[in-house]
Short mmCIF file of C-alpha atoms in Angstrom, two decimals:
data_model
loop_
_atom_site.label_atom_id
_atom_site.label_comp_id
_atom_site.label_asym_id
_atom_site.label_seq_id
_atom_site.Cartn_x
_atom_site.Cartn_y
_atom_site.Cartn_z
CA MET A 1 -22.96 67.49 -53.05
CA ARG A 2 -24.41 69.89 -55.63
CA LEU A 3 -20.97 70.61 -57.04
CA GLN A 4 -20.28 66.90 -57.39
CA THR A 5 -23.62 66.42 -59.19
CA ALA A 6 -22.89 69.34 -61.50
CA VAL A 7 -19.42 68.04 -62.33
CA THR A 8 -20.75 64.54 -62.98
CA SER A 9 -23.49 65.89 -65.26
CA THR A 10 -20.94 67.98 -67.13
CA VAL A 11 -18.66 64.96 -67.57
CA VAL A 12 -21.61 63.04 -69.03
CA ILE A 13 -22.88 65.69 -71.45
CA LEU A 14 -19.61 67.33 -72.54
CA PRO A 15 -18.41 64.50 -74.85
CA VAL A 16 -21.79 64.40 -76.58
CA PHE A 17 -21.79 68.18 -77.00
CA ILE A 18 -18.26 68.15 -78.45
CA LEU A 19 -19.20 65.31 -80.80
CA PHE A 20 -22.26 67.18 -82.08
CA TYR A 21 -20.35 70.43 -82.43
CA ALA A 22 -17.31 68.89 -84.15
CA PHE A 23 -19.24 66.79 -86.66
CA LYS A 24 -22.24 69.13 -87.11
CA LEU A 25 -24.78 66.41 -86.30
CA SER A 26 -27.83 68.66 -86.32
CA GLY A 27 -30.04 65.91 -87.76
CA SER A 28 -29.72 63.93 -84.53
CA ILE A 29 -30.06 66.88 -82.15
CA LEU A 30 -32.74 64.96 -80.25
CA ILE A 31 -29.98 62.79 -78.77
CA LEU A 32 -28.21 65.84 -77.37
CA ILE A 33 -31.45 67.25 -76.00
CA TYR A 34 -32.38 63.99 -74.27
CA VAL A 35 -28.87 63.53 -72.86
CA GLY A 36 -29.11 67.05 -71.43
CA ILE A 37 -32.52 66.38 -69.92
CA LEU A 38 -31.57 62.98 -68.52
CA THR A 39 -28.38 64.23 -66.87
CA MET A 40 -30.51 66.57 -64.75
CA GLN A 41 -32.26 63.58 -63.17
CA PRO A 42 -29.89 62.27 -60.50
CA GLY A 43 -31.62 58.93 -59.91
CA PHE A 44 -31.86 58.10 -63.58
CA ALA A 45 -28.61 56.15 -63.78
CA ARG A 46 -29.42 53.58 -61.13
CA ASN A 47 -31.04 51.25 -63.64
CA PHE A 48 -32.65 51.08 -67.04
CA GLN A 49 -36.22 51.24 -65.64
CA SER A 50 -36.75 54.96 -66.22
CA GLY A 51 -35.17 54.76 -69.64
CA LYS A 52 -37.22 51.72 -70.53
CA ALA A 53 -40.38 53.59 -69.53
CA MET A 54 -39.39 56.54 -71.73
CA ILE A 55 -38.78 54.26 -74.70
CA ILE A 56 -42.05 52.37 -74.19
CA GLY A 57 -44.05 55.60 -73.80
CA ASN A 58 -42.52 57.04 -76.96
CA LEU A 59 -43.07 53.80 -78.84
CA PHE A 60 -46.72 53.71 -77.77
CA GLY A 61 -47.20 57.34 -78.83
CA GLY A 62 -45.36 56.62 -82.05
CA LEU A 63 -47.67 53.75 -82.91
CA ILE A 64 -50.68 55.96 -82.24
CA SER A 65 -49.18 58.71 -84.41
CA ILE A 66 -48.64 56.26 -87.29
CA LEU A 67 -52.29 55.26 -87.03
CA VAL A 68 -53.44 58.90 -86.89
CA TYR A 69 -51.20 59.84 -89.82
CA ASN A 70 -52.61 57.03 -91.97
CA VAL A 71 -56.15 58.09 -91.09
CA LEU A 72 -55.29 61.70 -91.97
CA VAL A 73 -53.96 60.60 -95.36
CA VAL A 74 -57.42 59.20 -96.09
CA VAL A 75 -59.29 62.24 -94.71
CA PRO A 76 -56.96 65.28 -95.04
CA GLU A 77 -59.20 67.81 -93.31
CA TRP A 78 -58.18 70.28 -90.61
CA SER A 79 -61.37 69.77 -88.63
CA PHE A 80 -60.93 66.00 -88.76
CA LEU A 81 -57.36 66.34 -87.44
CA LEU A 82 -58.62 68.42 -84.52
CA LEU A 83 -61.40 65.95 -83.79
CA VAL A 84 -59.02 62.96 -83.84
CA ILE A 85 -56.40 64.68 -81.65
CA PHE A 86 -59.10 65.86 -79.22
CA THR A 87 -60.58 62.35 -78.96
CA ILE A 88 -57.19 60.70 -78.43
CA GLY A 89 -56.31 63.41 -75.91
CA LEU A 90 -59.44 62.62 -73.93
CA LEU A 91 -58.78 58.87 -74.01
CA LEU A 92 -55.10 59.13 -73.06
CA GLY A 93 -55.81 61.88 -70.51
CA ASN A 94 -58.43 59.70 -68.87
CA GLU A 95 -55.90 56.90 -68.50
CA PHE A 96 -53.23 59.33 -67.27
CA PHE A 97 -55.40 60.76 -64.50
CA LYS A 98 -56.45 57.36 -63.18
CA GLY A 99 -53.22 57.37 -61.20
CA LYS A 100 -52.21 53.81 -61.94
CA LYS A 101 -48.66 52.55 -62.20
CA LEU A 102 -48.57 52.92 -66.01
CA SER A 103 -50.30 56.33 -66.06
CA PRO A 104 -47.17 58.36 -66.93
CA LEU A 105 -46.78 56.33 -70.14
CA PHE A 106 -50.03 57.79 -71.46
CA ASN A 107 -48.78 61.33 -70.88
CA MET A 108 -45.55 60.53 -72.72
CA ALA A 109 -47.49 58.85 -75.51
CA PHE A 110 -49.68 61.90 -76.04
CA SER A 111 -46.75 64.31 -76.18
CA THR A 112 -45.00 61.99 -78.65
CA LEU A 113 -48.16 61.90 -80.74
CA LEU A 114 -48.33 65.70 -80.82
CA LEU A 115 -44.65 66.06 -81.71
CA ILE A 116 -44.69 63.52 -84.51
CA ILE A 117 -48.01 64.57 -86.05
CA GLY A 118 -46.96 68.20 -85.79
CA SER A 119 -43.63 67.62 -87.48
CA VAL A 120 -45.03 65.33 -90.18
CA THR A 121 -47.98 67.55 -91.10
CA THR A 122 -46.02 70.81 -91.18
CA THR A 123 -43.01 69.68 -93.21
CA THR A 124 -42.69 69.96 -96.95
CA LEU A 125 -40.44 66.90 -97.11
CA ASP A 126 -41.86 63.54 -98.10
CA ILE A 127 -41.52 61.93 -94.66
CA ASP A 128 -44.21 59.73 -93.20
CA ALA A 129 -44.97 59.15 -89.54
CA SER A 130 -43.40 55.69 -89.36
CA GLN A 131 -40.03 57.09 -90.44
CA LYS A 132 -40.24 59.84 -87.80
CA VAL A 133 -41.21 57.31 -85.12
CA PHE A 134 -38.31 55.05 -86.03
CA GLU A 135 -35.83 57.96 -85.94
CA ARG A 136 -37.17 59.16 -82.59
CA ILE A 137 -37.07 55.73 -80.95
CA VAL A 138 -33.54 55.04 -82.20
CA GLN A 139 -32.28 58.44 -81.01
CA LEU A 140 -34.02 58.09 -77.66
CA THR A 141 -32.59 54.61 -77.16
CA ILE A 142 -29.09 55.88 -77.94
CA ALA A 143 -29.46 58.77 -75.48
CA VAL A 144 -30.89 56.62 -72.67
CA SER A 145 -28.27 53.92 -73.13
CA TYR A 146 -25.43 56.44 -73.19
CA VAL A 147 -26.56 58.27 -70.06
CA VAL A 148 -27.18 55.10 -68.05
CA LEU A 149 -23.88 53.52 -69.09
CA VAL A 150 -21.78 56.63 -68.42
CA PHE A 151 -23.46 57.36 -65.08
CA GLY A 152 -22.98 53.70 -64.15
CA PHE A 153 -19.31 53.87 -65.11
CA ILE A 154 -18.81 57.04 -63.05
CA GLU A 155 -20.54 55.46 -60.02
CA LYS A 156 -18.33 52.37 -60.26
CA TRP A 157 -15.30 54.61 -60.55
CA LYS A 158 -16.36 56.54 -57.43
CA GLU A 159 -16.90 53.29 -55.51
CA SER A 160 -13.45 52.03 -56.46
CA GLY A 161 -11.90 54.93 -54.59
CA ARG A 162 -10.08 56.42 -57.56
CA ILE A 163 -11.77 59.75 -57.00
CA ILE A 164 -10.68 61.77 -54.00
CA LYS A 165 -13.73 62.43 -51.87
CA HIS A 166 -14.08 65.77 -50.16
CA THR A 167 -14.94 65.54 -46.48
CA ASN A 168 -16.20 68.37 -44.33
CA SER A 169 -14.05 68.25 -41.22
#
């Protein structure tokens, strides 16, 4: 069973790895990272629900990061940044620890906020938060769609009987 899972995960990630290596797509490395992470979750391919939750959580965090970035443009102070991040962390953390159905989205939103604000405030390039959010959501959507479609294709292929199944007898 573990060998079959490992082979399936390798079949899913290998084409993406070769594509990134052959065409030197380092600007979209987030796709490769997410494909690698998602292939380690065996139940991920059953439907788009997990992927949809990831996209929604990242979109929510992205919207918050755009708001925080615009506020930081008005008040570019280190102490103000810490105060804003601390306050948002308390608010999102409170929602996360309530244990409701949507609680994991708040955790994902906060980590997205930290990643985007961190990358936007530490870069010397003229990139704003909305551009980073858009890039992240597009790359995440590509990765989720790819993994779900390829896992779904492999499962249909297994069900059709075209793969020889190993039996312990």
